[in-house]
C-alpha cells in the first residue's frame, strides 16, 4: 500500500507538471507596440505584466517601444504587432489612407495635446507659432494633426517651420534653444520644467484650451487581430485596464514595479508624468462606463475634426475607426478622486 501511494503521488505530481507545462505552452504571444520610449503613459502595462494579469488571461505579452504614433500604427497595420498605442487622430488619418486598424480602447479621456516653449519666447496661443520653429519626429501624433489645429485657428502653416528630431531629443531641442517650441503631451511637463530650471519654468499651450476637444491617446488593433484573435484582444484590453486601475489605486506601488521592470527610468519624473496622465482619466465617463470606454458622440466629433481640417484624400466614417466591442468594464477604484 505504501508503494502504491508513492507511485500514485508521483503520477499526480507528474500530471500536474504536465498540466502546468501545457498551460504555459497554451499562452498566446501578443506584441504590444508602445508609442514612445519609457514614460508614465506606459506604467499600467508594466504593472499588468508584473502582476500576471496578462499571463492569467493566457497571454505572453511583449512590450515594444516605438517612435511615435505613426511608427506604432505602421507596426500594427503590417501585423508586426498585434495592437499598439497611438493618437486617435493619427489612427483616423491612417484609416483614410487604407490602414486596416481601429481604435479599440481609449487611454486619456481628455486630450493631452500641447506645445512646450520657454519663458523667453513664450507661445501661449496658436497664432504665436507663426514665424517660429517647432520640433517633433515625422511620425509624431501632434505633427500629423497639426493641419487641423492650424486651420481651426487661422494659423498660416507656411509661416511655421517644423524641424525633424528624434523622440528623445525633444526636451533638449527647446531647452537648449535649438528651436522655439516642441509638440509634446502635457504629461511631459516635469521633464521640461527640470530642463528649464525648475517647476513652472516651461510654458504650456494645451490644445484643449483652444477648442480642440478630441480623443487622443488610444489603443488600436489590426483588422487581423480583431478578426482572428478577438478573444486574445479582449483579454489583453481587460488586463491592461486592470493595470490602469491599480495605477489609480496606488501610484507609488505601480511606479516601483515600473522601476523594477525598466531600471533606467527616473522615478521622480515618471511619477509626476504618471500623475498628470491620471488627471486626464479622472472623468465621469470612465466612472460610469469603465476605464477606456469611448463616447460615440466625442469620437464622431473627433472624426469630424480630422475630416474637416486635415485635408484627407478620403472622408472617414465614424464607425470605420473605433469600436467598444472588445472592452470589458473595468471600474475605477473608489479611492480615485
Tab-separated table of C-alpha atoms in Angstrom:
chain	number	residue	atom	x	y	z
A	1	UNK	CA	0.000	0.000	0.000
A	2	UNK	CA	2.792	2.380	0.843
A	3	UNK	CA	4.424	1.693	-2.512
A	4	UNK	CA	1.049	2.271	-4.251
A	5	UNK	CA	0.668	5.649	-2.545
A	6	UNK	CA	4.189	6.605	-3.544
A	7	UNK	CA	3.593	5.654	-7.168
A	8	UNK	CA	0.181	7.375	-7.179
A	9	UNK	CA	1.722	10.505	-5.672
A	10	UNK	CA	4.439	10.522	-8.304
A	11	UNK	CA	1.825	10.147	-11.038
A	12	UNK	CA	-0.212	13.051	-9.635
A	13	UNK	CA	2.915	15.209	-9.431
A	14	UNK	CA	3.849	14.323	-13.000
A	15	UNK	CA	0.301	15.047	-14.195
A	16	UNK	CA	0.297	18.444	-12.526
A	17	UNK	CA	3.689	19.241	-14.018
A	18	UNK	CA	2.422	18.283	-17.469
A	19	UNK	CA	-0.722	20.350	-16.965
A	20	UNK	CA	1.406	23.321	-15.956
A	21	UNK	CA	3.643	22.883	-18.956
A	22	UNK	CA	0.588	22.575	-21.202
A	23	UNK	CA	-0.893	25.785	-19.767
A	24	UNK	CA	2.378	27.589	-20.342
A	25	UNK	CA	2.507	26.311	-23.919
A	26	UNK	CA	-1.106	27.424	-24.457
A	27	UNK	CA	-0.229	31.071	-23.805
A	28	UNK	CA	-0.613	33.167	-26.929
A	29	UNK	CA	2.160	35.542	-27.858
A	30	UNK	CA	0.911	39.117	-28.075
A	31	UNK	CA	3.125	42.013	-29.118
A	32	UNK	CA	2.016	45.459	-27.951
A	33	UNK	CA	3.671	48.440	-29.648
A	34	UNK	CA	4.108	51.308	-27.211
A	35	UNK	CA	4.142	54.724	-28.856
A	36	UNK	CA	7.330	56.046	-27.282
A	37	UNK	CA	10.361	55.422	-25.129
A	38	UNK	CA	9.568	54.740	-21.424
A	39	UNK	CA	7.205	57.386	-19.997
A	40	UNK	CA	4.487	57.486	-17.377
A	41	UNK	CA	1.848	56.818	-20.028
A	42	UNK	CA	3.118	53.225	-20.075
A	43	UNK	CA	3.084	52.472	-16.343
A	44	UNK	CA	-0.061	50.338	-16.422
A	45	UNK	CA	1.259	47.806	-18.934
A	46	UNK	CA	4.298	47.006	-16.821
A	47	UNK	CA	2.001	46.639	-13.805
A	48	UNK	CA	-0.282	44.255	-15.709
A	49	UNK	CA	2.756	42.277	-16.857
A	50	UNK	CA	4.361	42.123	-13.419
A	51	UNK	CA	1.157	41.184	-11.584
A	52	UNK	CA	0.479	38.370	-14.014
A	53	UNK	CA	-2.758	39.800	-15.418
A	54	UNK	CA	-1.687	39.007	-18.964
A	55	UNK	CA	-0.429	35.551	-18.035
A	56	UNK	CA	-3.668	34.717	-16.220
A	57	UNK	CA	-5.518	35.720	-19.363
A	58	UNK	CA	-3.450	33.234	-21.347
A	59	UNK	CA	-1.210	35.812	-22.984
A	60	UNK	CA	2.554	36.042	-23.322
A	61	UNK	CA	2.837	39.805	-23.827
A	62	UNK	CA	5.862	41.680	-25.157
A	63	UNK	CA	6.021	45.481	-24.836
A	64	UNK	CA	7.985	47.222	-27.581
A	65	UNK	CA	8.958	50.910	-27.830
A	66	UNK	CA	8.178	52.939	-30.971
A	67	UNK	CA	9.000	56.375	-32.373
A	68	UNK	CA	5.586	57.988	-32.256
A	69	UNK	CA	2.059	57.101	-33.322
A	70	UNK	CA	2.972	56.816	-36.986
A	71	UNK	CA	5.552	54.170	-36.144
A	72	UNK	CA	3.295	52.132	-33.846
A	73	UNK	CA	0.463	52.265	-36.405
A	74	UNK	CA	2.783	51.020	-39.143
A	75	UNK	CA	3.758	48.058	-36.955
A	76	UNK	CA	0.140	47.134	-36.253
A	77	UNK	CA	-1.107	47.694	-39.797
A	78	UNK	CA	1.599	45.416	-41.216
A	79	UNK	CA	0.967	42.807	-38.487
A	80	UNK	CA	4.381	43.236	-36.907
A	81	UNK	CA	2.446	43.993	-33.722
A	82	UNK	CA	-0.976	42.793	-32.579
A	83	UNK	CA	-2.055	46.073	-31.017
A	84	UNK	CA	-0.462	49.351	-30.059
A	85	UNK	CA	-0.708	52.817	-28.590
A	86	UNK	CA	-1.406	55.721	-30.937
A	87	UNK	CA	-3.085	59.083	-31.045
A	88	UNK	CA	-6.692	58.648	-32.190
A	89	UNK	CA	-6.407	61.430	-34.789
A	90	UNK	CA	-3.462	59.683	-36.411
A	91	UNK	CA	-5.456	56.445	-36.460
A	92	UNK	CA	-8.284	58.266	-38.283
A	93	UNK	CA	-5.843	59.707	-40.800
A	94	UNK	CA	-4.224	56.303	-41.345
A	95	UNK	CA	-7.605	54.673	-41.967
A	96	UNK	CA	-8.321	57.272	-44.661
A	97	UNK	CA	-5.137	56.091	-46.404
A	98	UNK	CA	-6.214	52.458	-46.277
A	99	UNK	CA	-4.813	51.215	-42.951
A	100	UNK	CA	-6.722	48.209	-41.637
A	101	UNK	CA	-6.892	49.261	-37.982
A	102	UNK	CA	-9.366	50.559	-35.419
A	103	UNK	CA	-9.193	52.194	-32.029
A	104	UNK	CA	-10.424	49.567	-29.557
A	105	UNK	CA	-9.921	51.391	-26.261
A	106	UNK	CA	-9.087	54.875	-25.031
A	107	UNK	CA	-6.423	55.876	-22.517
A	108	UNK	CA	-6.770	59.595	-21.887
A	109	UNK	CA	-10.391	60.699	-21.775
A	110	UNK	CA	-9.179	64.315	-22.054
A	111	UNK	CA	-6.698	65.364	-24.727
A	112	UNK	CA	-3.046	65.819	-23.676
A	113	UNK	CA	-2.050	67.582	-26.934
A	114	UNK	CA	0.140	70.565	-26.143
A	115	UNK	CA	3.053	72.769	-27.246
A	116	UNK	CA	6.003	73.490	-24.911
A	117	UNK	CA	8.058	76.680	-25.151
A	118	UNK	CA	10.408	78.760	-22.981
A	119	UNK	CA	9.766	81.782	-20.804
A	120	UNK	CA	11.988	83.971	-23.008
A	121	UNK	CA	9.965	83.202	-26.155
A	122	UNK	CA	6.587	82.041	-24.837
A	123	UNK	CA	3.968	80.556	-27.119
A	124	UNK	CA	0.646	80.986	-25.351
A	125	UNK	CA	-1.823	80.916	-28.245
A	126	UNK	CA	-1.879	79.277	-31.688
A	127	UNK	CA	-1.057	82.418	-33.708
A	128	UNK	CA	2.129	82.821	-31.639
A	129	UNK	CA	3.565	79.920	-33.618
A	130	UNK	CA	3.761	81.945	-36.809
A	131	UNK	CA	7.375	82.795	-37.578
A	132	UNK	CA	8.617	80.159	-35.135
A	133	UNK	CA	10.298	76.778	-35.365
A	134	UNK	CA	8.625	73.778	-33.750
A	135	UNK	CA	10.156	70.323	-33.477
A	136	UNK	CA	8.817	66.768	-33.452
A	137	UNK	CA	9.595	63.415	-35.090
A	138	UNK	CA	7.933	62.916	-38.503
A	139	UNK	CA	5.626	60.237	-37.069
A	140	UNK	CA	4.602	62.279	-34.035
A	141	UNK	CA	0.840	62.431	-33.484
A	142	UNK	CA	0.661	66.193	-32.995
A	143	UNK	CA	2.666	66.849	-36.104
A	144	UNK	CA	0.196	64.806	-38.094
A	145	UNK	CA	-2.898	66.523	-36.669
A	146	UNK	CA	-1.264	69.966	-36.813
A	147	UNK	CA	-3.009	70.937	-40.087
A	148	UNK	CA	-6.384	70.504	-38.376
A	149	UNK	CA	-5.399	72.617	-35.387
A	150	UNK	CA	-3.803	75.301	-37.579
A	151	UNK	CA	-6.844	75.618	-39.831
A	152	UNK	CA	-9.155	75.760	-36.843
A	153	UNK	CA	-7.325	78.862	-35.598
A	154	UNK	CA	-6.357	80.519	-38.849
A	155	UNK	CA	-2.643	79.862	-38.441
A	156	UNK	CA	-0.671	80.284	-41.681
A	157	UNK	CA	1.105	76.926	-41.901
A	158	UNK	CA	3.637	78.387	-44.334
A	159	UNK	CA	4.860	80.645	-41.527
A	160	UNK	CA	5.532	77.756	-39.161
A	161	UNK	CA	8.695	75.691	-39.649
A	162	UNK	CA	8.729	72.090	-38.475
A	163	UNK	CA	12.083	70.528	-37.568
A	164	UNK	CA	12.712	66.767	-37.574
A	165	UNK	CA	14.147	65.379	-34.339
A	166	UNK	CA	14.347	62.057	-32.546
A	167	UNK	CA	11.787	61.458	-29.759
A	168	UNK	CA	14.479	61.601	-27.077
A	169	UNK	CA	15.721	64.988	-28.318
A	170	UNK	CA	12.522	66.950	-27.696
A	171	UNK	CA	13.375	68.374	-24.289
A	172	UNK	CA	16.917	69.368	-25.232
A	173	UNK	CA	15.777	70.907	-28.519
A	174	UNK	CA	13.632	73.537	-26.820
A	175	UNK	CA	15.512	73.957	-23.526
A	176	UNK	CA	18.838	74.500	-25.359
A	177	UNK	CA	17.182	76.970	-27.747
A	178	UNK	CA	17.687	74.944	-30.898
A	179	UNK	CA	14.005	75.520	-31.698
A	180	UNK	CA	11.300	77.795	-30.329
A	181	UNK	CA	8.906	75.038	-29.326
A	182	UNK	CA	8.189	71.327	-29.388
A	183	UNK	CA	4.933	69.432	-29.735
A	184	UNK	CA	4.506	67.036	-26.849
A	185	UNK	CA	1.855	65.715	-24.480
A	186	UNK	CA	1.333	67.931	-21.443
A	187	UNK	CA	2.120	64.882	-19.306
A	188	UNK	CA	5.772	65.573	-20.105
A	189	UNK	CA	5.768	68.856	-18.167
A	190	UNK	CA	8.023	67.626	-15.320
A	191	UNK	CA	10.795	66.837	-17.785
A	192	UNK	CA	10.580	70.249	-19.449
A	193	UNK	CA	10.419	72.103	-16.133
A	194	UNK	CA	13.526	70.298	-14.931
A	195	UNK	CA	15.490	71.108	-18.075
A	196	UNK	CA	14.463	74.756	-17.948
A	197	UNK	CA	15.305	75.388	-14.325
A	198	UNK	CA	12.550	74.069	-12.094
A	199	UNK	CA	8.779	73.809	-11.549
A	200	UNK	CA	6.732	76.192	-13.654
A	201	UNK	CA	9.615	77.194	-15.939
A	202	UNK	CA	8.199	75.658	-19.101
A	203	UNK	CA	5.325	77.335	-20.944
A	204	UNK	CA	2.393	75.148	-21.956
A	205	UNK	CA	-0.198	75.708	-24.668
A	206	UNK	CA	-2.735	72.882	-24.168
A	207	UNK	CA	-4.766	72.380	-27.312
A	208	UNK	CA	-7.857	71.587	-25.260
A	209	UNK	CA	-7.822	75.211	-24.068
A	210	UNK	CA	-8.347	76.264	-27.680
A	211	UNK	CA	-11.371	74.183	-28.571
A	212	UNK	CA	-9.544	71.098	-29.752
A	213	UNK	CA	-11.541	68.612	-27.679
A	214	UNK	CA	-10.829	65.371	-29.406
A	215	UNK	CA	-9.755	61.919	-28.385
A	216	UNK	CA	-6.033	61.334	-28.277
A	217	UNK	CA	-4.023	58.522	-26.699
A	218	UNK	CA	-5.703	55.239	-27.533
A	219	UNK	CA	-5.172	51.520	-28.038
A	220	UNK	CA	-5.597	50.376	-31.626
A	221	UNK	CA	-5.577	46.928	-33.155
A	222	UNK	CA	-5.239	45.466	-36.620
A	223	UNK	CA	-8.105	44.053	-38.616
A	224	UNK	CA	-6.363	40.667	-38.435
A	225	UNK	CA	-6.178	40.780	-34.637
A	226	UNK	CA	-9.812	41.850	-34.342
A	227	UNK	CA	-10.988	39.126	-36.703
A	228	UNK	CA	-8.721	36.193	-35.915
A	229	UNK	CA	-7.772	36.851	-32.283
A	230	UNK	CA	-10.802	38.581	-30.804
A	231	UNK	CA	-10.620	36.633	-27.523
A	232	UNK	CA	-6.944	37.459	-27.082
A	233	UNK	CA	-7.595	41.134	-27.827
A	234	UNK	CA	-10.451	41.302	-25.356
A	235	UNK	CA	-8.323	39.600	-22.709
A	236	UNK	CA	-5.426	41.946	-23.404
A	237	UNK	CA	-7.606	45.041	-23.025
A	238	UNK	CA	-9.169	43.845	-19.789
A	239	UNK	CA	-5.763	43.022	-18.282
A	240	UNK	CA	-4.341	46.375	-19.416
A	241	UNK	CA	-7.182	48.351	-17.870
A	242	UNK	CA	-6.795	46.319	-14.688
A	243	UNK	CA	-3.234	47.629	-14.747
A	244	UNK	CA	-4.558	51.190	-15.054
A	245	UNK	CA	-6.970	50.516	-12.188
A	246	UNK	CA	-4.054	49.505	-10.000
A	247	UNK	CA	-2.067	52.603	-11.001
A	248	UNK	CA	-5.028	54.750	-9.951
A	249	UNK	CA	-5.339	52.908	-6.638
A	250	UNK	CA	-1.644	53.073	-5.677
A	251	UNK	CA	0.633	55.101	-7.977
A	252	UNK	CA	3.718	54.629	-5.802
A	253	UNK	CA	3.433	50.840	-5.846
A	254	UNK	CA	2.847	50.920	-9.594
A	255	UNK	CA	5.917	53.045	-10.222
A	256	UNK	CA	8.015	50.746	-8.032
A	257	UNK	CA	7.018	47.911	-10.358
A	258	UNK	CA	7.890	50.061	-13.382
A	259	UNK	CA	11.338	50.757	-11.910
A	260	UNK	CA	11.902	47.057	-11.314
A	261	UNK	CA	10.953	46.237	-14.889
A	262	UNK	CA	12.646	49.231	-16.556
A	263	UNK	CA	15.573	50.185	-14.260
A	264	UNK	CA	16.708	53.168	-16.330
A	265	UNK	CA	13.609	55.270	-15.598
A	266	UNK	CA	13.793	58.365	-13.384
A	267	UNK	CA	11.249	57.614	-10.640
A	268	UNK	CA	10.551	61.250	-9.750
A	269	UNK	CA	9.867	62.144	-13.365
A	270	UNK	CA	7.807	59.036	-14.086
A	271	UNK	CA	5.658	59.655	-11.015
A	272	UNK	CA	4.915	63.254	-11.974
A	273	UNK	CA	4.358	62.153	-15.561
A	274	UNK	CA	2.011	59.364	-14.470
A	275	UNK	CA	0.003	61.631	-12.168
A	276	UNK	CA	-0.591	64.117	-14.981
A	277	UNK	CA	-1.800	61.248	-17.121
A	278	UNK	CA	-4.170	60.084	-14.399
A	279	UNK	CA	-5.653	63.587	-14.236
A	280	UNK	CA	-6.723	63.113	-17.861
A	281	UNK	CA	-8.509	59.885	-16.930
A	282	UNK	CA	-10.372	61.202	-13.900
A	283	UNK	CA	-13.730	61.697	-15.606
A	284	UNK	CA	-17.380	60.845	-15.075
A	285	UNK	CA	-17.407	58.968	-18.381
A	286	UNK	CA	-14.880	56.491	-17.055
A	287	UNK	CA	-16.645	56.246	-13.703
A	288	UNK	CA	-19.920	55.380	-15.342
A	289	UNK	CA	-18.744	53.175	-18.176
A	290	UNK	CA	-15.367	51.794	-17.136
A	291	UNK	CA	-11.784	52.728	-17.933
A	292	UNK	CA	-11.123	53.050	-21.648
A	293	UNK	CA	-14.741	53.359	-22.801
A	294	UNK	CA	-15.265	55.671	-25.766
A	295	UNK	CA	-18.158	58.098	-26.007
A	296	UNK	CA	-19.643	57.780	-29.526
A	297	UNK	CA	-20.517	61.485	-29.655
A	298	UNK	CA	-16.990	62.576	-28.756
A	299	UNK	CA	-15.399	60.041	-31.078
A	300	UNK	CA	-17.564	61.096	-34.006
A	301	UNK	CA	-16.734	64.720	-33.186
A	302	UNK	CA	-13.048	63.799	-33.321
A	303	UNK	CA	-13.567	62.175	-36.706
A	304	UNK	CA	-15.380	65.287	-37.949
A	305	UNK	CA	-12.451	67.487	-36.881
A	306	UNK	CA	-9.978	65.335	-38.763
A	307	UNK	CA	-12.207	65.082	-41.850
A	308	UNK	CA	-12.786	68.832	-41.883
A	309	UNK	CA	-9.314	70.173	-41.178
A	310	UNK	CA	-6.677	67.602	-42.093
A	311	UNK	CA	-7.332	67.521	-45.815
A	312	UNK	CA	-7.794	63.767	-46.038
A	313	UNK	CA	-7.917	62.297	-49.511
A	314	UNK	CA	-10.890	60.201	-48.433
A	315	UNK	CA	-13.582	61.053	-45.889
A	316	UNK	CA	-13.697	58.630	-42.970
A	317	UNK	CA	-16.907	57.436	-41.332
A	318	UNK	CA	-17.012	57.282	-37.556
A	319	UNK	CA	-17.757	53.562	-37.427
A	320	UNK	CA	-14.674	52.850	-39.534
A	321	UNK	CA	-12.240	53.994	-36.880
A	322	UNK	CA	-13.385	52.713	-33.494
A	323	UNK	CA	-15.320	50.075	-31.600
A	324	UNK	CA	-16.174	49.405	-27.955
A	325	UNK	CA	-16.994	45.751	-28.672
A	326	UNK	CA	-13.782	44.331	-27.209
A	327	UNK	CA	-13.992	46.213	-23.915
A	328	UNK	CA	-14.840	44.547	-20.627
A	329	UNK	CA	-15.913	47.037	-17.957
A	330	UNK	CA	-13.059	47.642	-15.523
A	331	UNK	CA	-14.246	50.050	-12.847
A	332	UNK	CA	-12.112	52.805	-11.399
A	333	UNK	CA	-11.138	52.293	-7.750
A	334	UNK	CA	-13.338	54.084	-5.211
A	335	UNK	CA	-10.246	55.792	-3.797
A	336	UNK	CA	-9.513	57.525	-7.118
A	337	UNK	CA	-10.962	61.026	-6.951
